Short mmCIF file of C-alpha atoms in Angstrom, two decimals:
data_model
loop_
_atom_site.label_atom_id
_atom_site.label_comp_id
_atom_site.label_asym_id
_atom_site.label_seq_id
_atom_site.Cartn_x
_atom_site.Cartn_y
_atom_site.Cartn_z
CA UNK C 1 -8.51 -29.78 -27.81
CA UNK C 2 -8.56 -31.34 -24.34
CA UNK C 3 -11.49 -32.73 -23.18
CA UNK C 4 -12.27 -30.71 -19.80
CA UNK C 5 -15.69 -31.56 -19.31
CA UNK C 6 -15.27 -32.57 -15.77
CA UNK C 7 -13.61 -29.33 -14.95
CA UNK C 8 -15.51 -26.65 -13.20
CA UNK C 9 -16.45 -23.66 -15.20
CA UNK C 10 -14.25 -21.40 -13.03
CA UNK C 11 -11.03 -23.08 -12.82
CA UNK C 12 -11.25 -23.89 -16.43
CA UNK C 13 -11.45 -20.08 -17.02
CA UNK C 14 -8.68 -19.54 -14.80
CA UNK C 15 -6.59 -21.89 -16.55
CA UNK C 16 -6.97 -20.75 -19.94
CA UNK C 17 -6.75 -17.02 -19.37
CA UNK C 18 -3.25 -15.70 -20.27
CA UNK C 19 -1.86 -13.74 -17.07
CA UNK C 20 -2.92 -10.06 -16.42
CA UNK C 21 -1.67 -7.83 -19.21
CA UNK C 22 -3.12 -4.44 -18.09
CA UNK C 23 -3.49 -2.77 -14.46
CA UNK C 24 -5.42 -0.01 -13.60
CA UNK C 25 -4.38 2.46 -10.68
CA UNK C 26 -6.29 5.38 -9.56
CA UNK C 27 -4.71 7.95 -7.17
CA UNK C 28 -4.60 11.67 -6.39
CA UNK C 29 -1.83 14.15 -7.98
CA UNK C 30 -0.87 15.94 -4.94
CA UNK C 31 2.22 17.29 -6.30
CA UNK C 32 3.81 17.88 -9.86
CA UNK C 33 6.74 15.57 -8.78
CA UNK C 34 4.36 13.01 -8.80
CA UNK C 35 3.92 13.20 -12.71
CA UNK C 36 7.21 11.04 -13.12
CA UNK C 37 5.54 7.97 -11.23
CA UNK C 38 2.40 8.46 -13.54
CA UNK C 39 4.73 8.06 -16.75
CA UNK C 40 6.52 5.06 -15.26
CA UNK C 41 3.28 3.51 -14.47
CA UNK C 42 1.75 3.90 -18.20
CA UNK C 43 5.20 2.70 -19.48
CA UNK C 44 4.41 -0.48 -17.39
CA UNK C 45 1.28 -1.07 -19.03
CA UNK C 46 -0.93 0.69 -16.55
CA UNK C 47 -4.09 2.80 -16.85
CA UNK C 48 -3.75 5.39 -14.58
CA UNK C 49 -6.92 7.46 -13.22
CA UNK C 50 -5.51 10.57 -11.87
CA UNK C 51 -7.82 12.74 -9.22
CA UNK C 52 -6.29 16.26 -10.21
CA UNK C 53 -8.24 18.21 -7.28
CA UNK C 54 -5.73 18.07 -4.96
CA UNK C 55 -3.07 19.86 -7.16
CA UNK C 56 -5.67 22.03 -8.56
CA UNK C 57 -6.48 23.30 -5.18
CA UNK C 58 -2.87 23.89 -4.62
CA UNK C 59 -1.47 25.43 -7.74
CA UNK C 60 -3.58 25.76 -10.98
CA UNK C 61 -0.57 26.47 -12.73
CA UNK C 62 1.19 23.82 -11.90
CA UNK C 63 -1.66 21.40 -12.48
CA UNK C 64 -2.16 22.80 -16.17
CA UNK C 65 1.71 22.04 -16.87
CA UNK C 66 1.26 18.93 -15.49
CA UNK C 67 -1.68 18.05 -17.41
CA UNK C 68 0.41 19.41 -20.74
CA UNK C 69 3.33 16.87 -20.04
CA UNK C 70 1.07 14.03 -19.30
CA UNK C 71 -0.61 14.80 -22.80
CA UNK C 72 2.67 15.07 -24.62
CA UNK C 73 3.73 11.96 -22.92
CA UNK C 74 0.70 9.98 -23.72
CA UNK C 75 0.54 11.00 -27.24
CA UNK C 76 4.15 10.13 -28.04
CA UNK C 77 3.77 7.00 -26.40
CA UNK C 78 0.97 5.68 -28.66
CA UNK C 79 -1.39 5.87 -25.19
CA UNK C 80 -4.37 8.06 -25.01
CA UNK C 81 -5.61 10.92 -22.32
CA UNK C 82 -9.01 12.00 -21.26
CA UNK C 83 -11.00 13.82 -18.54
CA UNK C 84 -13.07 11.66 -16.61
CA UNK C 85 -15.86 14.05 -14.90
CA UNK C 86 -14.61 17.57 -13.28
CA UNK C 87 -11.86 15.89 -10.93
CA UNK C 88 -10.09 13.14 -12.75
CA UNK C 89 -8.28 12.38 -15.99
CA UNK C 90 -7.24 9.18 -17.46
CA UNK C 91 -4.02 8.35 -19.27
CA UNK C 92 -3.85 4.83 -20.99
CA UNK C 93 -0.68 3.09 -22.70
CA UNK C 94 -0.60 1.53 -26.01
CA UNK C 95 -3.24 -0.72 -27.04
CA UNK C 96 -5.76 1.05 -24.57
CA UNK C 97 -8.08 3.24 -26.29
CA UNK C 98 -10.42 5.59 -24.84
CA UNK C 99 -13.88 5.52 -26.26
CA UNK C 100 -15.41 8.65 -27.18
CA UNK C 101 -18.93 7.85 -28.16
CA UNK C 102 -22.34 9.91 -27.83
CA UNK C 103 -22.10 9.02 -24.23
CA UNK C 104 -18.52 9.08 -23.43
CA UNK C 105 -18.21 11.99 -21.25
CA UNK C 106 -20.60 11.31 -18.16
CA UNK C 107 -20.02 14.67 -16.16
CA UNK W 1 11.02 -3.77 -44.01
CA UNK W 2 9.73 -0.50 -45.54
CA UNK W 3 11.40 2.37 -45.82
CA UNK W 4 9.37 4.63 -43.85
CA UNK W 5 11.67 7.56 -43.47
CA UNK W 6 9.67 10.06 -45.32
CA UNK W 7 6.48 8.99 -42.88
CA UNK W 8 6.05 11.81 -40.21
CA UNK W 9 6.22 10.36 -36.93
CA UNK W 10 2.74 10.18 -35.51
CA UNK W 11 1.70 8.03 -38.67
CA UNK W 12 4.77 5.54 -38.66
CA UNK W 13 3.57 5.20 -34.74
CA UNK W 14 0.12 4.13 -36.03
CA UNK W 15 1.03 1.88 -38.60
CA UNK W 16 3.67 -0.13 -36.32
CA UNK W 17 1.25 -0.30 -33.39
CA UNK W 18 -0.61 -3.47 -32.89
CA UNK W 19 -4.25 -2.83 -32.80
CA UNK W 20 -6.03 -1.78 -29.67
CA UNK W 21 -6.77 -4.67 -27.49
CA UNK W 22 -8.69 -2.83 -24.80
CA UNK W 23 -11.37 -0.15 -24.95
CA UNK W 24 -12.26 2.02 -21.94
CA UNK W 25 -15.66 3.61 -22.04
CA UNK W 26 -17.25 6.05 -19.21
CA UNK W 27 -21.06 6.68 -19.02
CA UNK W 28 -23.90 7.08 -16.72
CA UNK W 29 -26.02 4.64 -15.28
CA UNK W 30 -29.30 5.78 -15.52
CA UNK W 31 -31.55 2.79 -15.21
CA UNK W 32 -31.29 -0.94 -13.90
CA UNK W 33 -31.97 -2.18 -17.79
CA UNK W 34 -28.79 -0.54 -19.00
CA UNK W 35 -26.93 -3.33 -17.11
CA UNK W 36 -27.04 -5.78 -20.03
CA UNK W 37 -25.22 -3.15 -21.95
CA UNK W 38 -22.71 -3.04 -19.48
CA UNK W 39 -22.19 -7.02 -19.50
CA UNK W 40 -22.11 -6.72 -23.30
CA UNK W 41 -19.32 -4.25 -23.25
CA UNK W 42 -17.25 -6.15 -20.78
CA UNK W 43 -17.34 -9.34 -22.52
CA UNK W 44 -16.16 -7.26 -25.70
CA UNK W 45 -13.02 -6.60 -24.02
CA UNK W 46 -13.97 -3.08 -22.55
CA UNK W 47 -13.24 -1.42 -19.23
CA UNK W 48 -16.66 0.25 -18.16
CA UNK W 49 -16.23 3.08 -15.62
CA UNK W 50 -19.81 3.83 -14.51
CA UNK W 51 -21.25 6.78 -12.79
CA UNK W 52 -23.96 5.46 -10.59
CA UNK W 53 -25.32 8.47 -9.08
CA UNK W 54 -27.82 9.03 -11.57
CA UNK W 55 -29.51 5.53 -10.45
CA UNK W 56 -28.87 6.13 -6.90
CA UNK W 57 -30.77 9.42 -7.03
CA UNK W 58 -33.77 7.36 -8.69
CA UNK W 59 -33.65 4.26 -6.64
CA UNK W 60 -31.17 2.90 -4.32
CA UNK W 61 -32.62 -0.48 -3.89
CA UNK W 62 -32.49 -0.73 -8.15
CA UNK W 63 -28.58 0.60 -7.94
CA UNK W 64 -27.82 -2.13 -4.90
CA UNK W 65 -29.29 -4.77 -6.93
CA UNK W 66 -27.48 -3.63 -10.32
CA UNK W 67 -24.07 -3.10 -8.18
CA UNK W 68 -24.72 -6.87 -7.14
CA UNK W 69 -25.55 -8.38 -10.52
CA UNK W 70 -22.14 -6.62 -11.82
CA UNK W 71 -20.15 -7.97 -9.18
CA UNK W 72 -21.01 -11.59 -9.82
CA UNK W 73 -20.89 -11.13 -13.38
CA UNK W 74 -17.28 -9.55 -13.47
CA UNK W 75 -16.33 -12.27 -11.09
CA UNK W 76 -17.73 -14.95 -12.88
CA UNK W 77 -15.66 -13.85 -16.23
CA UNK W 78 -12.65 -13.16 -14.28
CA UNK W 79 -12.63 -9.61 -14.29
CA UNK W 80 -12.53 -7.11 -11.34
CA UNK W 81 -14.96 -4.67 -10.18
CA UNK W 82 -13.98 -1.41 -7.63
CA UNK W 83 -15.58 1.74 -6.13
CA UNK W 84 -13.87 4.80 -8.09
CA UNK W 85 -14.44 7.69 -5.41
CA UNK W 86 -18.13 8.27 -4.26
CA UNK W 87 -19.77 8.45 -7.72
CA UNK W 88 -18.62 5.80 -9.69
CA UNK W 89 -17.85 1.86 -10.33
CA UNK W 90 -15.03 0.41 -12.55
CA UNK W 91 -15.75 -2.87 -14.44
CA UNK W 92 -13.04 -4.79 -15.99
CA UNK W 93 -12.67 -7.62 -18.30
CA UNK W 94 -10.36 -10.42 -17.70
CA UNK W 95 -6.43 -9.57 -18.19
CA UNK W 96 -7.33 -6.21 -16.48
CA UNK W 97 -6.33 -5.88 -12.93
CA UNK W 98 -7.51 -3.16 -10.62
CA UNK W 99 -4.60 -2.41 -8.17
CA UNK W 100 -5.46 -1.95 -4.61
CA UNK W 101 -2.58 -0.47 -3.05
CA UNK W 102 -1.78 2.33 -0.48
CA UNK W 103 -2.96 4.95 -2.42
CA UNK W 104 -5.24 2.82 -4.56
CA UNK W 105 -8.37 4.52 -3.13
CA UNK W 106 -8.43 7.95 -4.17
CA UNK W 107 -11.77 9.25 -2.40
#
């Protein structure tokens, strides 16, 4: 154990903290072709919060297909997927679990 | 190494995957008193997506104060905080970084 009593609280924390392991991105899904980008992000340990309304307005069938693809993808990767309200879905990489408790759905 | 050739794909994955390290919860903020629960969650390595509209409708001053408190809290803990659209904020524990790129804001 190192004596770090002289180090201010904030920098102590920064020194000891391991580097960021998970990123979180939020962006809109405007076209089905953007699905690959979402998959790449999740593979790279990024939580993606996807606003699905732009694609919903454009083409509901394409949106359904996209969500189905992302569900298969997240499940096979060992991640998770869930709706957030009426306008968004969340896709998580492995080791990030979406909590489904009594107040998990906030719509 | 255990021979797991008879185990179906999904449960093989579950056995091999390391335990979940980060949780993600989404719930509404209805009262300022619920702030402590949010802080506890974030301290316990949970990303909280907070729907702030219920408190906004009830008392804007209390909401401002709550967001200010959570900003100080997240910053001092080494986590992160950001808006998600018009209705939500995200608070993250250390090691979860909110990406602020060209499409980070999806409002």
